[in-house]
PDB file of C-alpha atoms in Angstrom:
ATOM      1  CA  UNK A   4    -231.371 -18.731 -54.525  1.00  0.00           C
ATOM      2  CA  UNK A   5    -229.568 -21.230 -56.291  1.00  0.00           C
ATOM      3  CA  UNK A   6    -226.098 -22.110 -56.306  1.00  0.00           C
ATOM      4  CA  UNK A   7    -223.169 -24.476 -58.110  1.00  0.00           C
ATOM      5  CA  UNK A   8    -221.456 -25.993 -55.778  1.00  0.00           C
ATOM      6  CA  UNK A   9    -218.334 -27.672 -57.002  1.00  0.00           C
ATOM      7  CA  UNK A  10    -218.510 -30.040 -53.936  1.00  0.00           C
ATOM      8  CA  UNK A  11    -220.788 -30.478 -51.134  1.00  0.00           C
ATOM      9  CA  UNK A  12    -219.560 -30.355 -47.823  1.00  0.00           C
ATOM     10  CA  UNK A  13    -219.185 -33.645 -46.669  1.00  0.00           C
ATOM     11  CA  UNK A  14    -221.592 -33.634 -43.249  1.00  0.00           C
ATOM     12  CA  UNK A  15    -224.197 -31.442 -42.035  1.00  0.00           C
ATOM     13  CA  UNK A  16    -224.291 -30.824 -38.175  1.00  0.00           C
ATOM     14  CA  UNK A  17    -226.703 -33.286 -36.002  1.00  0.00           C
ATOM     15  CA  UNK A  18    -229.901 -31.313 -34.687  1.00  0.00           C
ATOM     16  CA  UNK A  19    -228.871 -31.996 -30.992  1.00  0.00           C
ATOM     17  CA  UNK A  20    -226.071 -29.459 -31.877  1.00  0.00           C
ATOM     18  CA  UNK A  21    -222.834 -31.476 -32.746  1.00  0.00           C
ATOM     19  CA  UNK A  22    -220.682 -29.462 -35.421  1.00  0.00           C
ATOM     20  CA  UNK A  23    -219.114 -30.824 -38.552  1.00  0.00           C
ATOM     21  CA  UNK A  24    -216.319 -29.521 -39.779  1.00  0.00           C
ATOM     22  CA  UNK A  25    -216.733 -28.118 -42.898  1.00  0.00           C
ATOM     23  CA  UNK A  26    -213.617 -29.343 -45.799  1.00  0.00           C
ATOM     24  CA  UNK A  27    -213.248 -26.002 -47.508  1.00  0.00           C
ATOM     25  CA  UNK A  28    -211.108 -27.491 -49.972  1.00  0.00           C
ATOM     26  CA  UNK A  29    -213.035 -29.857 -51.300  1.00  0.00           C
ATOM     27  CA  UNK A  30    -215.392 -27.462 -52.122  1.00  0.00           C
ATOM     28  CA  UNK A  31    -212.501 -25.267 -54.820  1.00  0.00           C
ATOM     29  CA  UNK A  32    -209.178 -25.893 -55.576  1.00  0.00           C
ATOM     30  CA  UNK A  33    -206.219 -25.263 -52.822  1.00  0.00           C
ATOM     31  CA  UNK A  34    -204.859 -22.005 -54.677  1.00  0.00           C
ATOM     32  CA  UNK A  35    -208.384 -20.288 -55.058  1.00  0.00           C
ATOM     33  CA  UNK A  36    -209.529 -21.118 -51.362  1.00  0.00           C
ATOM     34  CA  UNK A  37    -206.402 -19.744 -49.941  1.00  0.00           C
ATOM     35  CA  UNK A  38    -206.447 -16.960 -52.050  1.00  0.00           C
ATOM     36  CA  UNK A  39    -210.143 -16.322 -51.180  1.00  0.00           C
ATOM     37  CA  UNK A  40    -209.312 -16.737 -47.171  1.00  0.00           C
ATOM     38  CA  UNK A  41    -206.622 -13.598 -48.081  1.00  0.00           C
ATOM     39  CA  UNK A  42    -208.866 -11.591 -49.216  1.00  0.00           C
ATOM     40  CA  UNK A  43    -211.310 -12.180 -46.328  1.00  0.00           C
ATOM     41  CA  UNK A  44    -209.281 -12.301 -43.630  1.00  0.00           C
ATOM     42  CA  UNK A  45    -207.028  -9.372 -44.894  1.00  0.00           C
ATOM     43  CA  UNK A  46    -204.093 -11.640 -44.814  1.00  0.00           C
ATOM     44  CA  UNK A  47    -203.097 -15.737 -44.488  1.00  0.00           C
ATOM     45  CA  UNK A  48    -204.935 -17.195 -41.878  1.00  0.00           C
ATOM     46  CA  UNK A  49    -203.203 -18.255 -38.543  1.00  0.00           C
ATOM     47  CA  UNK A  50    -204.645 -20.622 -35.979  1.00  0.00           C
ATOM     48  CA  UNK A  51    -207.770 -18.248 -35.852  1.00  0.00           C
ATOM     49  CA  UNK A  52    -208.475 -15.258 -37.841  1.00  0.00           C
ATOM     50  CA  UNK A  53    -211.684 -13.042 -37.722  1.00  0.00           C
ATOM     51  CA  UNK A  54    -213.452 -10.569 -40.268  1.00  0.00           C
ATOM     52  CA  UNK A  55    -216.187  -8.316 -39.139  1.00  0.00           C
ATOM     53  CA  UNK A  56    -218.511  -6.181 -41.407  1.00  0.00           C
ATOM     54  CA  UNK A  57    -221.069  -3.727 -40.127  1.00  0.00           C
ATOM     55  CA  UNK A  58    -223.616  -1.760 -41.256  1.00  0.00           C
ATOM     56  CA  UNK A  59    -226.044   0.915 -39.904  1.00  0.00           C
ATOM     57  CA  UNK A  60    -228.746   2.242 -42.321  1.00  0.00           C
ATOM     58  CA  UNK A  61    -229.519   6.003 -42.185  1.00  0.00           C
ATOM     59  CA  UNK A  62    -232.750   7.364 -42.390  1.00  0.00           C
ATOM     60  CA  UNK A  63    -232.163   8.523 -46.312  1.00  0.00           C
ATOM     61  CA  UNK A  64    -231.579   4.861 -47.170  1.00  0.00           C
ATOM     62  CA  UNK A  65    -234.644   3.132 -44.657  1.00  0.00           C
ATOM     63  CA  UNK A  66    -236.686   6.409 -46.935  1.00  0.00           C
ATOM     64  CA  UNK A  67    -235.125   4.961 -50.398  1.00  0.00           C
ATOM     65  CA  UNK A  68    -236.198   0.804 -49.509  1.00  0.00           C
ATOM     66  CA  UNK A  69    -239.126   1.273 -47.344  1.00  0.00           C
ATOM     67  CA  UNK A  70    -240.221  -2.361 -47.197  1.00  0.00           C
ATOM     68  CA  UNK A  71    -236.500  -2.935 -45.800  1.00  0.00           C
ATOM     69  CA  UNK A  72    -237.121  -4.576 -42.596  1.00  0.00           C
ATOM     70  CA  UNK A  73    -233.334  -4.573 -40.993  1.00  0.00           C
ATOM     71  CA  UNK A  74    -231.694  -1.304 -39.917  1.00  0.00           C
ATOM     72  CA  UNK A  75    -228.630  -2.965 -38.527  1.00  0.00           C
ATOM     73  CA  UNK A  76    -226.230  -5.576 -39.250  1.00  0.00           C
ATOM     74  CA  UNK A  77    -222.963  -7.429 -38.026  1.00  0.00           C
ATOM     75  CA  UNK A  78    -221.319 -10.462 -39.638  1.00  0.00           C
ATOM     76  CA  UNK A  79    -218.704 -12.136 -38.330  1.00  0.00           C
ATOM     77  CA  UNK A  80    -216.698 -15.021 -39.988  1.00  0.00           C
ATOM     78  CA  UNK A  81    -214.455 -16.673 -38.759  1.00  0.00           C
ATOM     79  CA  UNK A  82    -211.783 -19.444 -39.401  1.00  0.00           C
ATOM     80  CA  UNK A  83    -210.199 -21.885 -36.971  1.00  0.00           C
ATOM     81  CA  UNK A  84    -206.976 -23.896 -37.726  1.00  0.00           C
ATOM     82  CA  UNK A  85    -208.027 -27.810 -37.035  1.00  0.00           C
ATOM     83  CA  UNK A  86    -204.989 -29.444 -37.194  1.00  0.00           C
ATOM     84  CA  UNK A  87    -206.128 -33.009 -36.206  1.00  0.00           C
ATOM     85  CA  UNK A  88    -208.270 -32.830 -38.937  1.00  0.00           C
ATOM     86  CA  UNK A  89    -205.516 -31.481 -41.656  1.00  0.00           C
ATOM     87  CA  UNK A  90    -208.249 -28.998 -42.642  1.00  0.00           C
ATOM     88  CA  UNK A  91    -209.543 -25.149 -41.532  1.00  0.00           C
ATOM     89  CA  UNK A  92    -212.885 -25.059 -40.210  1.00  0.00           C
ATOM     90  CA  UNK A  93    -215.185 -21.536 -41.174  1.00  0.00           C
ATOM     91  CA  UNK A  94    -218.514 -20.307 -39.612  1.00  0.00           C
ATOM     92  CA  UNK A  95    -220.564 -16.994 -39.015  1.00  0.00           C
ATOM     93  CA  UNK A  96    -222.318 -15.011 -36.641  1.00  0.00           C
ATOM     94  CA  UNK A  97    -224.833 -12.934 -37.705  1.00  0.00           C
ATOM     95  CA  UNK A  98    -226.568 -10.018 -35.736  1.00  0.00           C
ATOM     96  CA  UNK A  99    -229.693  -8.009 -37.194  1.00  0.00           C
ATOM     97  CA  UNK A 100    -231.816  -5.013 -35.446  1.00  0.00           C
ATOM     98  CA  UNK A 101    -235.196  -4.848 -37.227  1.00  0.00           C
ATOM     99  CA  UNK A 102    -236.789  -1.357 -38.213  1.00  0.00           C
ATOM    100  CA  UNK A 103    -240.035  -1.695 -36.498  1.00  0.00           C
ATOM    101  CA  UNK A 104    -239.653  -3.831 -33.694  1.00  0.00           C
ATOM    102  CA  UNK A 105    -237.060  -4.000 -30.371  1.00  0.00           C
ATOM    103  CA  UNK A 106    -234.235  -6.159 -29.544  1.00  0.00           C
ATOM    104  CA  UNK A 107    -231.301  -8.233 -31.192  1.00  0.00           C
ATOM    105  CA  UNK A 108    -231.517 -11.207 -33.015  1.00  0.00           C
ATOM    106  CA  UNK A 109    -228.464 -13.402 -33.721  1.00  0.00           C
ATOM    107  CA  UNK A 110    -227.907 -16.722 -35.486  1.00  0.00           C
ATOM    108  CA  UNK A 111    -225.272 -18.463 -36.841  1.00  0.00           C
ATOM    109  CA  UNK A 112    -223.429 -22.093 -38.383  1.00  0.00           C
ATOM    110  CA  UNK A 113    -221.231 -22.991 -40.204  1.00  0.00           C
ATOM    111  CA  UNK A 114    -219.248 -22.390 -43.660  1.00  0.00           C
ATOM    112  CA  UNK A 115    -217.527 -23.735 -46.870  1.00  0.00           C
ATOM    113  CA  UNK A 116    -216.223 -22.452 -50.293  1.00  0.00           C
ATOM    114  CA  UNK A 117    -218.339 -22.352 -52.914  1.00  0.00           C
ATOM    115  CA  UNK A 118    -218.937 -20.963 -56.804  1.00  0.00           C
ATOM    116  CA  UNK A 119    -222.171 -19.170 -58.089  1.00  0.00           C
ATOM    117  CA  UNK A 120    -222.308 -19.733 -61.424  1.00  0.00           C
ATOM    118  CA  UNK A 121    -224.908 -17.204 -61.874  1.00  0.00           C
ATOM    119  CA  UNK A 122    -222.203 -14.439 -60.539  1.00  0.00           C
ATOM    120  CA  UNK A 123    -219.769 -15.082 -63.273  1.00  0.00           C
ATOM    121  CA  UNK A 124    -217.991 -17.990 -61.122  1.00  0.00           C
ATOM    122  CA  UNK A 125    -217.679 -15.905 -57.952  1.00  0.00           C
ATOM    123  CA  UNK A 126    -216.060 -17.279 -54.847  1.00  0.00           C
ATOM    124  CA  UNK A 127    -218.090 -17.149 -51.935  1.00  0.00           C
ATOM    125  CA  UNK A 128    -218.724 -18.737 -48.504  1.00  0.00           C
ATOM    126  CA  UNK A 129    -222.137 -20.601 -48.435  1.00  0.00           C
ATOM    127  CA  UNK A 130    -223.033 -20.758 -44.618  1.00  0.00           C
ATOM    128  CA  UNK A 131    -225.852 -22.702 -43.005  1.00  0.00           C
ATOM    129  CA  UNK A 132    -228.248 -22.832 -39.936  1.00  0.00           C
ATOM    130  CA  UNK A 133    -228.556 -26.291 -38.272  1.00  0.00           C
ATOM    131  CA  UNK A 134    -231.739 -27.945 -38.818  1.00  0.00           C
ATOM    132  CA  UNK A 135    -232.760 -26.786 -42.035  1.00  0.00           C
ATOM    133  CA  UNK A 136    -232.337 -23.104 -40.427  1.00  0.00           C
ATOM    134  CA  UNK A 137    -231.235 -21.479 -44.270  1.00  0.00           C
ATOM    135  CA  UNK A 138    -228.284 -19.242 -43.909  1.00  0.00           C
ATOM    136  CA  UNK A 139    -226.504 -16.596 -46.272  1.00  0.00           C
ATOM    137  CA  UNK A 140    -223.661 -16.948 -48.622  1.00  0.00           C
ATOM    138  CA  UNK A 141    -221.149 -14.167 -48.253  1.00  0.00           C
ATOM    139  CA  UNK A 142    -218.619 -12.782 -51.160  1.00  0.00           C
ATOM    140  CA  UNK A 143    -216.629  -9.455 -50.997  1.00  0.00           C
ATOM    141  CA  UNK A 144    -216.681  -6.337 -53.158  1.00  0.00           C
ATOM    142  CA  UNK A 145    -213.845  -5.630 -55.772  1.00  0.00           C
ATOM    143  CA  UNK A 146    -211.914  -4.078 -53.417  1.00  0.00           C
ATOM    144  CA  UNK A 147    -212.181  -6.072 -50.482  1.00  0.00           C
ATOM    145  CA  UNK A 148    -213.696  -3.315 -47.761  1.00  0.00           C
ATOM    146  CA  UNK A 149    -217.328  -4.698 -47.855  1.00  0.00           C
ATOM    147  CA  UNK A 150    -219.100  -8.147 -47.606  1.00  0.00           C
ATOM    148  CA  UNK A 151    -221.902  -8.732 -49.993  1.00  0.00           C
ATOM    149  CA  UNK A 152    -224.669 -10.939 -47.855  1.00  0.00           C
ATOM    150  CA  UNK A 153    -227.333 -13.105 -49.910  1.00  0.00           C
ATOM    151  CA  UNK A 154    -230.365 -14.611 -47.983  1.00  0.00           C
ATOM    152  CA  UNK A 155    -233.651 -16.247 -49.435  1.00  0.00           C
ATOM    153  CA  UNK A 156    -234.309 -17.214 -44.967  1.00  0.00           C
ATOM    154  CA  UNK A 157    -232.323 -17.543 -42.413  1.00  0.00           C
ATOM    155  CA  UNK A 158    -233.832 -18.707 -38.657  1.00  0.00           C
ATOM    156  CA  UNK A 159    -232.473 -16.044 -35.876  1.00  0.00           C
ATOM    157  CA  UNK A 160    -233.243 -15.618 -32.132  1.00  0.00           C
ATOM    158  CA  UNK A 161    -234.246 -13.325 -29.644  1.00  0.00           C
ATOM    159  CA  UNK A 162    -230.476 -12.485 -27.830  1.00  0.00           C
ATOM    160  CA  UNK A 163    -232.560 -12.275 -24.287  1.00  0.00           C
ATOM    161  CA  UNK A 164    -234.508 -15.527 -25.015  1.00  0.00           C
ATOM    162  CA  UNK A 165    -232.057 -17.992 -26.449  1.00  0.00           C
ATOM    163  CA  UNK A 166    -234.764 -20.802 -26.849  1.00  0.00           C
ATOM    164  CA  UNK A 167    -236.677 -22.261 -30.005  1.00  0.00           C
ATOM    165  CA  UNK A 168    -239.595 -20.725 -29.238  1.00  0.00           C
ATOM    166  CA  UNK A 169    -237.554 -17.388 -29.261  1.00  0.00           C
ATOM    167  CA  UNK A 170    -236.557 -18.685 -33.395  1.00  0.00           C
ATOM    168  CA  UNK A 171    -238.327 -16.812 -36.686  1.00  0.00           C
ATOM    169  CA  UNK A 172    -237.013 -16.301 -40.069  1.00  0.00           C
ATOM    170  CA  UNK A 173    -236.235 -13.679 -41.561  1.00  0.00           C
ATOM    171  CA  UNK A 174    -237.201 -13.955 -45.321  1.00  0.00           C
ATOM    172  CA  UNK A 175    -235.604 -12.092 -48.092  1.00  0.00           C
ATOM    173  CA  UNK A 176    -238.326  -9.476 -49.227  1.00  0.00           C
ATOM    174  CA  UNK A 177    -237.895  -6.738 -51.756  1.00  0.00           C
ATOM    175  CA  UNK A 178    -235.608  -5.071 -49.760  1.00  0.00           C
ATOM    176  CA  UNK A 179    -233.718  -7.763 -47.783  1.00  0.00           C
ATOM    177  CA  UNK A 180    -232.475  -9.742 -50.194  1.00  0.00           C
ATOM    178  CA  UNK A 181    -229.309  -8.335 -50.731  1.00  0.00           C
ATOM    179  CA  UNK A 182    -226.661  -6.478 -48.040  1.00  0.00           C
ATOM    180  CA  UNK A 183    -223.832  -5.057 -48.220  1.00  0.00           C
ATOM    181  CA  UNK A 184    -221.509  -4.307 -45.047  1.00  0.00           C
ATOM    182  CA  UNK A 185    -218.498  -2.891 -44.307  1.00  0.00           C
ATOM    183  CA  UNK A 186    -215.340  -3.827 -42.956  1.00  0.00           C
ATOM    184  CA  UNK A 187    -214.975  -3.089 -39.096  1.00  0.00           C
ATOM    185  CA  UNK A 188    -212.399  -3.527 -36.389  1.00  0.00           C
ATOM    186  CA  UNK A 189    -213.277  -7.236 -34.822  1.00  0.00           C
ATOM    187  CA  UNK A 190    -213.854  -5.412 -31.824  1.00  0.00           C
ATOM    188  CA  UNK A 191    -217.141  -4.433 -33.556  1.00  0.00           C
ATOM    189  CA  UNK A 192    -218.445  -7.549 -33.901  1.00  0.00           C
ATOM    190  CA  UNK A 193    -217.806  -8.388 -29.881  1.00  0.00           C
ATOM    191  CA  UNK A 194    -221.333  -8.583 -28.783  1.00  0.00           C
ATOM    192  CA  UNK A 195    -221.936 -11.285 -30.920  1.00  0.00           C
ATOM    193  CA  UNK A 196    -219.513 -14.071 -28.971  1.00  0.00           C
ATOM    194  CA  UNK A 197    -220.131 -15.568 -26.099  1.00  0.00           C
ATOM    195  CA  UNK A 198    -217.492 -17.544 -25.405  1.00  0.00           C
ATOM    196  CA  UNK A 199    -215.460 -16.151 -23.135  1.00  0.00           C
ATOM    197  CA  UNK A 200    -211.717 -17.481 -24.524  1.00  0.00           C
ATOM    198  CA  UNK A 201    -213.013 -16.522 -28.108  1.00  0.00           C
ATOM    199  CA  UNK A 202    -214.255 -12.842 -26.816  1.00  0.00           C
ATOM    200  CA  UNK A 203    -210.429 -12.543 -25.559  1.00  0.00           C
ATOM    201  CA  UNK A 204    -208.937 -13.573 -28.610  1.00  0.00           C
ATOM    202  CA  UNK A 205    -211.047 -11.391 -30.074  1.00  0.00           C
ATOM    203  CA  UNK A 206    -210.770  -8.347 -28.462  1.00  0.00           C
ATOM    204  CA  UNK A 207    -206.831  -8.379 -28.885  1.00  0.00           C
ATOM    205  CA  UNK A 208    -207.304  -8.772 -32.291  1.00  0.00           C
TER     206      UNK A 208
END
């Protein structure tokens, strides 16, 4: 999947797992970011704000997209207030259940504003996996209660086996190419933090 982006953000995260903070408004104006951020956050953004979007497919929609390999999904972005940097830095967590095997598999990175040309200028949030991992871009629907995800791959892991060999990607088939998931209480997307100051935060959200 191809996309315009008016900017590039301006470093990519090291390998050995240092983050780079990602200059949103480079990417789009001031005005269009900001307005963006309301409309994902549900409001203007404070020092942290969260959005969560869920989705559970029943058995008449697995029957509708059989070669649909996820039956579950949570997103969570989020956005962090980095003051010594005069800038607001995004990123996502991502948790999938597959239809024909056991276990959760998470990933996640880093995000920044971006247009797709090819949607009629759409904002969106183009997010990334360290080391060449892919990643998903994320826009909203019309009226703002569901998150549209895009994926060509994205790596994810085995929750109970957080190492690389525990990595695979999942590739956007016939069916997974396209999601869309609603908007949840925060508290939904819990299970997908593991910091413990961040889970708090979260949790009183």
């Amino acid at each position: 999947m191809k996309h315009t982006l008016l900017v590039v953000a301006l470093a990519a995260a090291a390998c050995a797992g240092a983050s780079s903070a990602v200059q949103a408004q480079e990417a789009v104006d001031k005005a269009t970011a900001a307005a963006f951020d309301n409309r994902m956050f549900a409001g203007p953004l404070g020092a942290k704000a969260y959005a969560c979007f869920v989705r559970r497919y029943d058995a008449n929609h697995l029957a509708q997209h059989p070669k649909q390999k996820v039956s579950a999904m949570k997103l969570l972005v989020s956005a962090e207030d980095a003051p010594e940097d005069k800038t607001t830095n995004y990123s996502f967590r991502l948790g999938v259940i597959y239809r024909h095997r056991s276990g959760n598999f998470d990933s996640s990175g880093y995000c920044n504003h971006a247009v797709a040309t090819e949607s009629g200028h759409e904002i969106r949030f183009e997010c990334g996996v360290d080391c060449e991992g892919g990643g998903i871009s994320v826009a909203l629907s019309k009226d703002d209660k569901s998150a549209i995800a895009r994926l060509s791959s994205i790596r994810m892991w085995n929750r109970n086996k957080p190492d690389d060999d525990a990595s695979e990607e999942l590739l956007a088939g016939a069916d997974d190419k396209i999601f869309r998931v609603d908007r949840a209480d925060a508290r939904e997307c819990a299970e997908l933090v593991t910091d413990r100051k961040e889970l708090a935060a979260l949790r009183h959200k």
